[in-house]
Short mmCIF file of C-alpha atoms and ligand atoms in Angstrom, two decimals:
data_model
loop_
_atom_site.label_atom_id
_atom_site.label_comp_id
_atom_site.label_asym_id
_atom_site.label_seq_id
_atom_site.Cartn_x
_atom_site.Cartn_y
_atom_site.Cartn_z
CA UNK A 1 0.00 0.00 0.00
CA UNK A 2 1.59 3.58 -0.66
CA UNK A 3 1.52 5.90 1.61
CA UNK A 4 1.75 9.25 1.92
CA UNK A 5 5.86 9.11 3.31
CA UNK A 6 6.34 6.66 -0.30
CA UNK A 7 5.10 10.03 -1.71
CA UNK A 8 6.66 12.35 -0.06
CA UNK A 9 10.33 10.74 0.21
CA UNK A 10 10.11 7.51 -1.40
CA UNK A 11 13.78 6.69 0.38
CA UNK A 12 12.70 6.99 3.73
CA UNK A 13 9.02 5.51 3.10
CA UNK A 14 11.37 2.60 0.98
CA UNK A 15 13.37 1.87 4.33
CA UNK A 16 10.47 1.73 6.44
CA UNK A 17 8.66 -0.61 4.09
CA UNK A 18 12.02 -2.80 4.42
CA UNK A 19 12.05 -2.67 7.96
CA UNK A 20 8.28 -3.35 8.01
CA UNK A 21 9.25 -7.05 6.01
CA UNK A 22 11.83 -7.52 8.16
CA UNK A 23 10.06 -7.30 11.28
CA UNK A 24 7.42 -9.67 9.53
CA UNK A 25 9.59 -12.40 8.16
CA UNK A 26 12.09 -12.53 11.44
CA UNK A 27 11.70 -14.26 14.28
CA UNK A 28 11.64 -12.08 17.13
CA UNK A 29 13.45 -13.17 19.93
CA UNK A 30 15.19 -9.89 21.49
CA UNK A 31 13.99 -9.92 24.58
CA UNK A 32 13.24 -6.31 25.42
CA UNK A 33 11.71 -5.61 21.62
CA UNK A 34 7.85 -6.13 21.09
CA UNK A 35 5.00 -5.27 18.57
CA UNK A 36 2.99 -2.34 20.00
CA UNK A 37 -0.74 -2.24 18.34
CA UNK A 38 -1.90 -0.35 15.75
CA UNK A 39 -3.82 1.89 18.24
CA UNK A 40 -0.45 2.76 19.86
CA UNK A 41 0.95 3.69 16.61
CA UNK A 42 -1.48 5.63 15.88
CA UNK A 43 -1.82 8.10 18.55
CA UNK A 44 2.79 8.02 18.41
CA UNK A 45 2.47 9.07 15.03
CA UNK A 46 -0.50 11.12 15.43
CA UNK A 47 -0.60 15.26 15.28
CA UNK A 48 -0.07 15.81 19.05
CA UNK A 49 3.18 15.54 17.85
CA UNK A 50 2.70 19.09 16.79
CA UNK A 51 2.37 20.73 20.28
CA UNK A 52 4.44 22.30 23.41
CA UNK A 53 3.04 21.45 26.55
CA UNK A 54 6.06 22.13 29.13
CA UNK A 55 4.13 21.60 32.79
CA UNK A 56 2.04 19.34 33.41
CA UNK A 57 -2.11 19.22 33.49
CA UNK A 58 -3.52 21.99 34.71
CA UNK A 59 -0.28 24.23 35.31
CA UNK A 60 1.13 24.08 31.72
CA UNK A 61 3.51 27.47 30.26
CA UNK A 62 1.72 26.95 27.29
CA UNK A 63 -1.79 28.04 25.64
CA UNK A 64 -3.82 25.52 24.05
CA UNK A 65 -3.65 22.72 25.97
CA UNK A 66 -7.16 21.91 26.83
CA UNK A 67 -6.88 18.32 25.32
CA UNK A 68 -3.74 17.64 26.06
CA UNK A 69 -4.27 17.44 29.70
CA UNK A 70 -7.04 15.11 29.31
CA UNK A 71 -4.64 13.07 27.57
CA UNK A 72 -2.13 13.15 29.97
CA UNK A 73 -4.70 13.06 32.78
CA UNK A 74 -5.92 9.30 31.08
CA UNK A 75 -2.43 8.18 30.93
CA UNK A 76 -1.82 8.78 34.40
CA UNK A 77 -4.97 7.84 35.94
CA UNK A 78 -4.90 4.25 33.60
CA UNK A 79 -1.32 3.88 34.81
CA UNK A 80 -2.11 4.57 38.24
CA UNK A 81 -5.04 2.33 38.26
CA UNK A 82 -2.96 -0.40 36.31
CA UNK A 83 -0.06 -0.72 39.09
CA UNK A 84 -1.86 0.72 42.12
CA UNK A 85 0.40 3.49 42.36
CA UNK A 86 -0.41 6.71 44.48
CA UNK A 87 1.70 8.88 41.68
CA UNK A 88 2.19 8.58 38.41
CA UNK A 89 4.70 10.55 36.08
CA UNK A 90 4.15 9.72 32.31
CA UNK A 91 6.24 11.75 31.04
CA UNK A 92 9.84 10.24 30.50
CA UNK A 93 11.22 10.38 27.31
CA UNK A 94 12.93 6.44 28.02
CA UNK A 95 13.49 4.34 30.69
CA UNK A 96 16.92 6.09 31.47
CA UNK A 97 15.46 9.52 31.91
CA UNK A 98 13.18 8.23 34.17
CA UNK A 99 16.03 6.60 36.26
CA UNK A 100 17.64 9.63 35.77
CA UNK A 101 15.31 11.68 37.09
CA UNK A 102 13.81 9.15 40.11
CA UNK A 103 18.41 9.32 41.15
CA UNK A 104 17.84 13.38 41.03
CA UNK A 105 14.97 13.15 43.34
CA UNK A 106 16.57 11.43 46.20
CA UNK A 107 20.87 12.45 45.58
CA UNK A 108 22.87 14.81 45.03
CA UNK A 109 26.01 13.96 42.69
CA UNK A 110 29.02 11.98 44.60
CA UNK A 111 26.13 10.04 46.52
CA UNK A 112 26.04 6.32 47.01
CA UNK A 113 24.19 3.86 44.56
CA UNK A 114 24.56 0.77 44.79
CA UNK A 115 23.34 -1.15 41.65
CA UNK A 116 23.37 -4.77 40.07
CA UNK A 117 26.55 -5.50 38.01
CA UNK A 118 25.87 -4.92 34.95
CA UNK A 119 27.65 -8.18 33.63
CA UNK A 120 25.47 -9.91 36.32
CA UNK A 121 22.39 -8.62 34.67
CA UNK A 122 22.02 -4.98 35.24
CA UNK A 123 21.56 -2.03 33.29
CA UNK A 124 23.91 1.00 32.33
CA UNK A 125 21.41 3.61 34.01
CA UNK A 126 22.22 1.43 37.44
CA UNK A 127 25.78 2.60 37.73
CA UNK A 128 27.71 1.70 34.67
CA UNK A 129 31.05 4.10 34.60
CA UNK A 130 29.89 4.86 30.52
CA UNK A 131 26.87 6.25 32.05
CA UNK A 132 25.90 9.49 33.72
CA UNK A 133 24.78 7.13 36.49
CA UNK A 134 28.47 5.92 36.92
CA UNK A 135 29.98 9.33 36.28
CA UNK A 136 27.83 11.40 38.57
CA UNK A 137 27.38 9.32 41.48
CA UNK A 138 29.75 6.82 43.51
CA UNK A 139 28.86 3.56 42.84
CA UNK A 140 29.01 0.10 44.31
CA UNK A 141 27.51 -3.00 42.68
CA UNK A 142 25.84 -5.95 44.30
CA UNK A 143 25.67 -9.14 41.80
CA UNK A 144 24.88 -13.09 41.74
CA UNK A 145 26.10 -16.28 43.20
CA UNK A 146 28.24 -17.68 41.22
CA UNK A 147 26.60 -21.09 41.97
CA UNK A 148 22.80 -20.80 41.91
CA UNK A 149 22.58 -17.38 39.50
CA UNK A 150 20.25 -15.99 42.19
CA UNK A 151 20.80 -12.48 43.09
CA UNK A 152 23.23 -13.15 46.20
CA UNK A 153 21.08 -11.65 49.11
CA UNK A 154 23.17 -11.93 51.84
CA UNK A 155 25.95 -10.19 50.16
CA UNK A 156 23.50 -7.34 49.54
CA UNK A 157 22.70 -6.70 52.89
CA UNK A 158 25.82 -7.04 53.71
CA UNK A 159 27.10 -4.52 51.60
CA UNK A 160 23.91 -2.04 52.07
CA UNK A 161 24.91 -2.03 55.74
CA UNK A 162 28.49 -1.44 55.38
CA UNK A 163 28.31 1.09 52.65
CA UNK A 164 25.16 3.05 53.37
CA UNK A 165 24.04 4.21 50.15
CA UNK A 166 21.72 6.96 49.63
CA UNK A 167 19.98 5.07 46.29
CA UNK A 168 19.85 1.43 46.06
CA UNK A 169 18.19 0.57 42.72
CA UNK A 170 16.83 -3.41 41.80
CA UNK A 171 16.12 -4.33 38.42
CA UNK A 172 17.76 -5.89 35.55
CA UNK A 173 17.82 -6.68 31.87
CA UNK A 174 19.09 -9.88 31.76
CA UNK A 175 18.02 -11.94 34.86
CA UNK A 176 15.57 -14.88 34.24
CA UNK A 177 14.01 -15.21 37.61
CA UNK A 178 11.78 -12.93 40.42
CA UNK A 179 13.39 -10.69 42.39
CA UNK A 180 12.98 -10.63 45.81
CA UNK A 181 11.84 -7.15 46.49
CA UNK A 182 10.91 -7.80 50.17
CA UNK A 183 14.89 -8.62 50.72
CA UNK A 184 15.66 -5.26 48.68
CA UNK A 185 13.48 -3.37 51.40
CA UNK A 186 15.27 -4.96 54.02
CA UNK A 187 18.70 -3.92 52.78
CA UNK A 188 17.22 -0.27 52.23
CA UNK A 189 15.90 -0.25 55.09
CA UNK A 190 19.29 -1.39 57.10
CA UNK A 191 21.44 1.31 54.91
CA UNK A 192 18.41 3.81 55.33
CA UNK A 193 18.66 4.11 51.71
CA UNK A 194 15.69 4.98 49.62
CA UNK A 195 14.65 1.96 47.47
CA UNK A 196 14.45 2.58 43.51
CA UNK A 197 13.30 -0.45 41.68
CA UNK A 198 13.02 -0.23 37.58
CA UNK A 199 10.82 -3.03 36.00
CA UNK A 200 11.72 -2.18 32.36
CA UNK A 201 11.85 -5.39 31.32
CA UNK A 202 8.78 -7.08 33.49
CA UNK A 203 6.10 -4.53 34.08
CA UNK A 204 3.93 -6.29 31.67
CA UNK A 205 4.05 -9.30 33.93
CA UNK A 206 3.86 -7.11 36.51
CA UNK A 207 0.58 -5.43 35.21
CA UNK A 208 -0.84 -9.01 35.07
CA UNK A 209 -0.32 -10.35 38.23
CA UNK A 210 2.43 -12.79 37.40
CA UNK A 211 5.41 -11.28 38.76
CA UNK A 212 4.91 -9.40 42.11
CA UNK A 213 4.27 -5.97 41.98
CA UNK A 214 7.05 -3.76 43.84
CA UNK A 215 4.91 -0.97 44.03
CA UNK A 216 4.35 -0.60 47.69
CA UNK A 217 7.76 -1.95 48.69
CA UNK A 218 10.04 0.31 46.54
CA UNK A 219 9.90 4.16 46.61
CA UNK A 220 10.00 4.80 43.42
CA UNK A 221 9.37 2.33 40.53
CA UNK A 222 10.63 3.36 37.14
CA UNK A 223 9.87 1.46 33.85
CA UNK A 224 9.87 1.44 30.25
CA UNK A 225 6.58 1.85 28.40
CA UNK A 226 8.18 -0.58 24.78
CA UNK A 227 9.20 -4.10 26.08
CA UNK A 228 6.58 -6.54 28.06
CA UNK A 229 4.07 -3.37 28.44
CA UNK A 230 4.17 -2.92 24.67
CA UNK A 231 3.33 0.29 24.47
CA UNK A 232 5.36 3.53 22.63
CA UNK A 233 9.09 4.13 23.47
CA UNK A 234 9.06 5.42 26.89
CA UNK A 235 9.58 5.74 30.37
CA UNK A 236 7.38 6.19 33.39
CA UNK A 237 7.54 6.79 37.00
CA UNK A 238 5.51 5.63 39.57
CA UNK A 239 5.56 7.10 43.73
CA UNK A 240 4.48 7.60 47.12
CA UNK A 241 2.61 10.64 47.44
CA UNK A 242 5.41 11.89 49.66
CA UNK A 243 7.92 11.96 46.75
CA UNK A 244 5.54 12.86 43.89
CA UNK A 245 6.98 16.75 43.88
CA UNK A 246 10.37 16.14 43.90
CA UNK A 247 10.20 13.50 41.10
CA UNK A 248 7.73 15.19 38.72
CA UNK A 249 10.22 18.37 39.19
CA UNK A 250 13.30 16.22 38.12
CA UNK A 251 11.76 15.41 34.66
CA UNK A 252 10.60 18.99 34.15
CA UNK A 253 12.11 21.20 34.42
CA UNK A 254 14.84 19.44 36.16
CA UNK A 255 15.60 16.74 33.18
CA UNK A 256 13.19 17.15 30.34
CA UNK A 257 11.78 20.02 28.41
CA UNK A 258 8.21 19.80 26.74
CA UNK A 259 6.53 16.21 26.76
CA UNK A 260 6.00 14.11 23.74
CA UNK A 261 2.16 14.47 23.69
CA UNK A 262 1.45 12.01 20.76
CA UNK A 263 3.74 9.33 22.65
CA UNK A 264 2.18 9.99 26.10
CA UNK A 265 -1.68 9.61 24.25
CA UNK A 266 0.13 6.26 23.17
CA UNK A 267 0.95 5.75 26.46
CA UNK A 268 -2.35 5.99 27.43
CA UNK A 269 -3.47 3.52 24.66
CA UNK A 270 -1.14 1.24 26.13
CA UNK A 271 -2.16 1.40 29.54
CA UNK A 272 -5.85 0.89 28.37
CA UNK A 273 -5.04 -2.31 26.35
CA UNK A 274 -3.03 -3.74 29.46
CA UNK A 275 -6.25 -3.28 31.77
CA UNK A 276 -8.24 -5.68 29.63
CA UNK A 277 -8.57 -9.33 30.47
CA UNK A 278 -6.53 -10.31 26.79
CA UNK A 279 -3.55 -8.98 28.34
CA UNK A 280 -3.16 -11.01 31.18
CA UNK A 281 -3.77 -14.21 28.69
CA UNK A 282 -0.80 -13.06 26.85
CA UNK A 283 1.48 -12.31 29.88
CA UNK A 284 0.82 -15.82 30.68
CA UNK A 285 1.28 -16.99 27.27
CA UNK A 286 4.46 -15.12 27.02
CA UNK A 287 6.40 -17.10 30.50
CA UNK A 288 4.85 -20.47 28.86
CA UNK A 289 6.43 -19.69 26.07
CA UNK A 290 9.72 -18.34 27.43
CA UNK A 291 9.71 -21.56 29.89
CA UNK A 292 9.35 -23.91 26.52
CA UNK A 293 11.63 -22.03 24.39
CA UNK A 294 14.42 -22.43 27.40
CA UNK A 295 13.43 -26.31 28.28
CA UNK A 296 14.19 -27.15 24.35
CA UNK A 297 17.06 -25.66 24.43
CA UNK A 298 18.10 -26.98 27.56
CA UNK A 299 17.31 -30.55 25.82
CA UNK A 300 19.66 -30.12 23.16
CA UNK A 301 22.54 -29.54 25.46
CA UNK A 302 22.65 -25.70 25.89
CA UNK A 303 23.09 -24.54 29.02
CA UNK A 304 20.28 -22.10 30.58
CA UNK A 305 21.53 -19.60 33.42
CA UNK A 306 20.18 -20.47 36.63
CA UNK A 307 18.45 -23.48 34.98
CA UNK A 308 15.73 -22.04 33.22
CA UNK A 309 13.69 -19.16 33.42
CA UNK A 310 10.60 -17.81 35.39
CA UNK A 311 9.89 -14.68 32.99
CA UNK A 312 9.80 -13.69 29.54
CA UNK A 313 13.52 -14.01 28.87
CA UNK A 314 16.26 -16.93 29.20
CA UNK A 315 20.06 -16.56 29.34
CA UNK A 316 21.71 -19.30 27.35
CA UNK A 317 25.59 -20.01 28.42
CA UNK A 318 27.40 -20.88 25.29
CA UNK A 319 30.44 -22.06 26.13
CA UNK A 320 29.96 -25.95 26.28
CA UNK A 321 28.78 -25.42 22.25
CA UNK A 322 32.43 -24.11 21.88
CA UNK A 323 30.19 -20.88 20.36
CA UNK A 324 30.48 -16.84 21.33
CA UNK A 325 27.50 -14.72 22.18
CA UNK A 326 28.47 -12.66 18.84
CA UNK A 327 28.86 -15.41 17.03
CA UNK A 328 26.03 -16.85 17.23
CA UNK A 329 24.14 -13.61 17.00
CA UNK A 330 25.05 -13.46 13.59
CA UNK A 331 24.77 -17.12 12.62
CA UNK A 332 21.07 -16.93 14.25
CA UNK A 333 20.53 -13.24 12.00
CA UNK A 334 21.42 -15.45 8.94
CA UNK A 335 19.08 -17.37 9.66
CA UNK A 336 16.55 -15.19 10.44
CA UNK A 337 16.36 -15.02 14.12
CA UNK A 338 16.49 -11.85 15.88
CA UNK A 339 18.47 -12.21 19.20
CA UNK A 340 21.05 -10.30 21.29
CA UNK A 341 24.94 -11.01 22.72
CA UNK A 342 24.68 -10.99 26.21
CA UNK A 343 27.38 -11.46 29.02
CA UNK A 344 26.84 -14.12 31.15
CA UNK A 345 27.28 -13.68 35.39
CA UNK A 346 31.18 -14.19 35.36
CA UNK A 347 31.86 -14.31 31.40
CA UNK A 348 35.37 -14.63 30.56
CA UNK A 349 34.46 -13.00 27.79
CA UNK A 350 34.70 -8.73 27.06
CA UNK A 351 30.77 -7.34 26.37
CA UNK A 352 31.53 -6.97 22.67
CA UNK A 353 31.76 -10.47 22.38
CA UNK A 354 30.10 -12.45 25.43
CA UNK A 355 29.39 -16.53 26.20
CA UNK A 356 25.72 -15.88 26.35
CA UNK A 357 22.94 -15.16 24.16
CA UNK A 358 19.46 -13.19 25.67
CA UNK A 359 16.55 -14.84 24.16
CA UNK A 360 12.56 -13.34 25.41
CA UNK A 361 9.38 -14.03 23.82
CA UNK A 362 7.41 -11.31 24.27
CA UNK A 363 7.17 -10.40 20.41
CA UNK A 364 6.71 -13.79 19.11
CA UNK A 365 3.99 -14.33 21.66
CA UNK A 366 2.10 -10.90 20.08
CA UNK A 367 2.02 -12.57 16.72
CA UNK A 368 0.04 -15.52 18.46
CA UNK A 369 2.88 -17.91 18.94
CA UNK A 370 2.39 -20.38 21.05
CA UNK A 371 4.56 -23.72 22.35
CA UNK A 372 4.31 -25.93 19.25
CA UNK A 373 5.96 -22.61 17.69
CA UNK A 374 8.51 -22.40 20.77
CA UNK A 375 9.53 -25.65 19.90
CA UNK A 376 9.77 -24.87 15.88
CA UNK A 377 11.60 -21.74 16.89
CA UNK A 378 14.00 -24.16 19.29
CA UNK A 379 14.32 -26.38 16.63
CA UNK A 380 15.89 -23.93 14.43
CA UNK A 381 18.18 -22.39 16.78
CA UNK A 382 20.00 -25.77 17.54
CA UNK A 383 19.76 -26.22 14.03
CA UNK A 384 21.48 -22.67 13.16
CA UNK A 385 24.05 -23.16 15.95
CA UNK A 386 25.40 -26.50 14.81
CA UNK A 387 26.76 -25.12 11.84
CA UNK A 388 26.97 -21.45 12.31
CA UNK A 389 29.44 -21.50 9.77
CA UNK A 390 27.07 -23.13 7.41
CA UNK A 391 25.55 -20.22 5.16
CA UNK A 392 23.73 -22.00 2.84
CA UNK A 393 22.28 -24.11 5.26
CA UNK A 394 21.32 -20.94 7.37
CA UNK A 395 19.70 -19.57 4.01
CA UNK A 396 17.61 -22.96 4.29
CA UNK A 397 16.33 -22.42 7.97
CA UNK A 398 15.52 -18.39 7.02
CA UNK A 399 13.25 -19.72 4.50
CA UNK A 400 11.44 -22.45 7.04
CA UNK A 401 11.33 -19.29 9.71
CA UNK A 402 9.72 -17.22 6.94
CA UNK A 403 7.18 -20.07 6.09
CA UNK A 404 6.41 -19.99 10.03
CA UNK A 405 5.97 -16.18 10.15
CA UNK A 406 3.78 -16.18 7.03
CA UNK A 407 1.05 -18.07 9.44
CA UNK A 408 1.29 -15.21 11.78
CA UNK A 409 0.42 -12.38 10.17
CA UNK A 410 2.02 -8.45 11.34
CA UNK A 411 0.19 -5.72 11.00
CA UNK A 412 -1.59 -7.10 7.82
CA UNK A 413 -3.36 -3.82 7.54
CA UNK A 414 -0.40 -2.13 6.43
C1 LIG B 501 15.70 -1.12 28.74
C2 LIG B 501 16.05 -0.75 30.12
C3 LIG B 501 16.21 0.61 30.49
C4 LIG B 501 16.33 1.74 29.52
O1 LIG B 501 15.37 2.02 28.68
P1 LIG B 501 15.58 3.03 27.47
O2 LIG B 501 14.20 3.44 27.16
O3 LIG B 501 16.28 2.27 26.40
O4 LIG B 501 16.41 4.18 27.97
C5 LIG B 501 16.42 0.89 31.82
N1 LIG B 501 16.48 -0.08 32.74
C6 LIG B 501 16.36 -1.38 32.42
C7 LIG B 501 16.44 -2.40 33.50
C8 LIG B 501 16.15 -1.75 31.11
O5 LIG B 501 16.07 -3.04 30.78
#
């Protein structure tokens, strides 16, 4: 179908249309990637786009914004209503700037955070030195054992209690099981530390009642609005009452200038689709899936880290398939499987190459995949891997995982 951007700048319109296939005829295994609905990409790519609306509802420094704030006043009572939450903030640009700004809340630069590792599973907004989280504040990093996997709990209280930070922050991108956000308290509460936790990866699961909530036990909750939520790109924050001034005035003006309106409307959209009955089928479908996908591959000799996986995502350890995270990254894109090169707790390995490989099924599981797909999808993967070296017999899976995608229909309206 042409559209008006084929018109207009038929390169541009060409390179979406490419991506578009892409995204169709891949499987789509990165674990923090999903398919928002065509409802959400509507109201992203819809003419709120077109205004300012620095402030927030009500107390905005510009004219005009009469629907706006309704918008933004849906958004944030859906969200609110969604997680329970006594204050919502909807308007981070990502899931960094609302770390960012939930850090600028509660410290002042040179304070204490104490983070997870990032090569145990955390993310660069929790402390990483390349980050402004690293560079600003003084950081310490709390990690897993090396042998369960488990986020090492006793070594976190330990270290709360000896270090006293002002922040410490739980979350990860890369760690299969629940968190234990009732041990995080404790540790806060023995450093006197003010608890952040950021559920990028799982507040979809979260929003359906399958992973616990830590709204209530955290301070602040921060999240992306794009991975299991599967809404726009974006971030949100979430408070007690007692903390709701300081943190709206860190993303504006402390952080952020005007909001995206047309991605906070999608935000909104989002929210409304994950307060409907369908989405807690698919948050279940997607950790039956995610369980399947890692138990194949588990079957076929790979090792999963910690043993398997209680969420959307598993962490496969390479190394006893003599195979690098990168290396089988691209043998898997050959074939048409999206993944990413992760590190593994303890890799030997630098980050730009890795032993492990990140594998989540939220997208798949939006198409309507379920297990006898997992197991197609495994099936190909072990394939891939044995001969990653192959390429003609990677060309031959590609065209099997096309033939599979082809019964799942994307976006078929476009
Ligand atoms: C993805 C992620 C983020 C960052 O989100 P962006 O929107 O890419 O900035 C933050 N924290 C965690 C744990 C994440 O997984």
């Amino acid at each position: 179908m042409e559209t008006i951007l084929d018109r207009q700048d038929p390169q541009i319109g060409a390179l979406v249309k490419n991506e578009l296939e892409r995204q169709r005829r891949c499987l789509e295994l990165i674990a923090s990637e999903n398919f928002a609905s065509e409802a959400v990409l509507a109201a992203n790519g819809s003419i709120l786009n077109n205004k300012y609306a620095e402030g927030y509802p009500g107390r905005r420094y510009y004219g005009g914004c009469e629907f706006v704030d309704q918008i933004e006043e849906l958004a944030i009572n859906r969200v609110r209503k969604l997680f329970q939450a006594e204050h919502a903030n909807v308007q981070p640009h990502s899931g960094s700037q609302a770390n960012m700004a939930a850090y600028f809340a509660v410290m002042k630069p040179g304070d204490a955070l104490l983070g997870m590792d990032l090569a145990h599973g955390g993310h660069l907004s929790h402390g990483s030195q390349v980050n402004f989280s690293g560079r600003i504040f003084t950081v310490h990093t709390y990690g897993v054992r090396e042998d369960t996997e488990l986020i090492d709990y006793d070594a976190l209280l330990k270290k709360a209690d000896e270090i006293k930070p002002e922040v410490i922050v739980a979350g990860s991108s890369a760690y299969p099981r629940i968190i234990d956000f009732a041990k995080f308290r404790e540790a806060a509460d023995l450093a006197n530390a003010v608890l952040v936790v950021d559920m990028a990866h799982f507040a979809g699961l979260v929003a359906a009642g399958i992973y616990p909530s830590p709204v209530g036990l955290a301070d602040i909750v921060t999240s992306t609005t794009h991975k299991t939520l599967r809404g726009p790109r974006g971030g949100l924050i979430l408070c007690k009452k007692p903390l709701a001034k300081q943190v709206d005035g860190q993303i504006f003006p402390g952080i952020q200038g005007g909001p995206l309106v047309h991605v906070i409307a999608a935000k909104a959209v989002a929210f409304g689709e994950a307060l409907t009955p369908d989405f807690m089928d698919y948050q279940h479908q997607v950790v039956l899936n995610a369980a399947r996908l890692a138990a194949n591959l588990a079957d076929a000799g790979f090792r999963v880290v910690s043993g398997g996986t209680s969420t959307h995502l598993a962490l496969l350890d390479l190394r006893s398939k003599n195979l690098t995270g990168l290396a089988a990254e691209q043998a898997l894109e050959k074939a048409g499987i999206a993944t990413n090169k992760n590190s593994i707790p303890f890799d030997p390995r630098p980050n730009t190459i890795t032993s492990g490989l990140r594998l989540g099924a939220p997208a798949l599981t939006t198409r309507g995949m379920k297990e006898p797909e997992m197991d197609q999808a495994a099936g190909f993967i072990v394939e891939a891997l044995s001969t990653p070296n192959d390429d003609n017999r990677l060309k031959k899976i590609r065209q099997k995982v096309e033939t599979l995608c082809q019964l799942f229909p994307l976006y078929p309206n476009m």
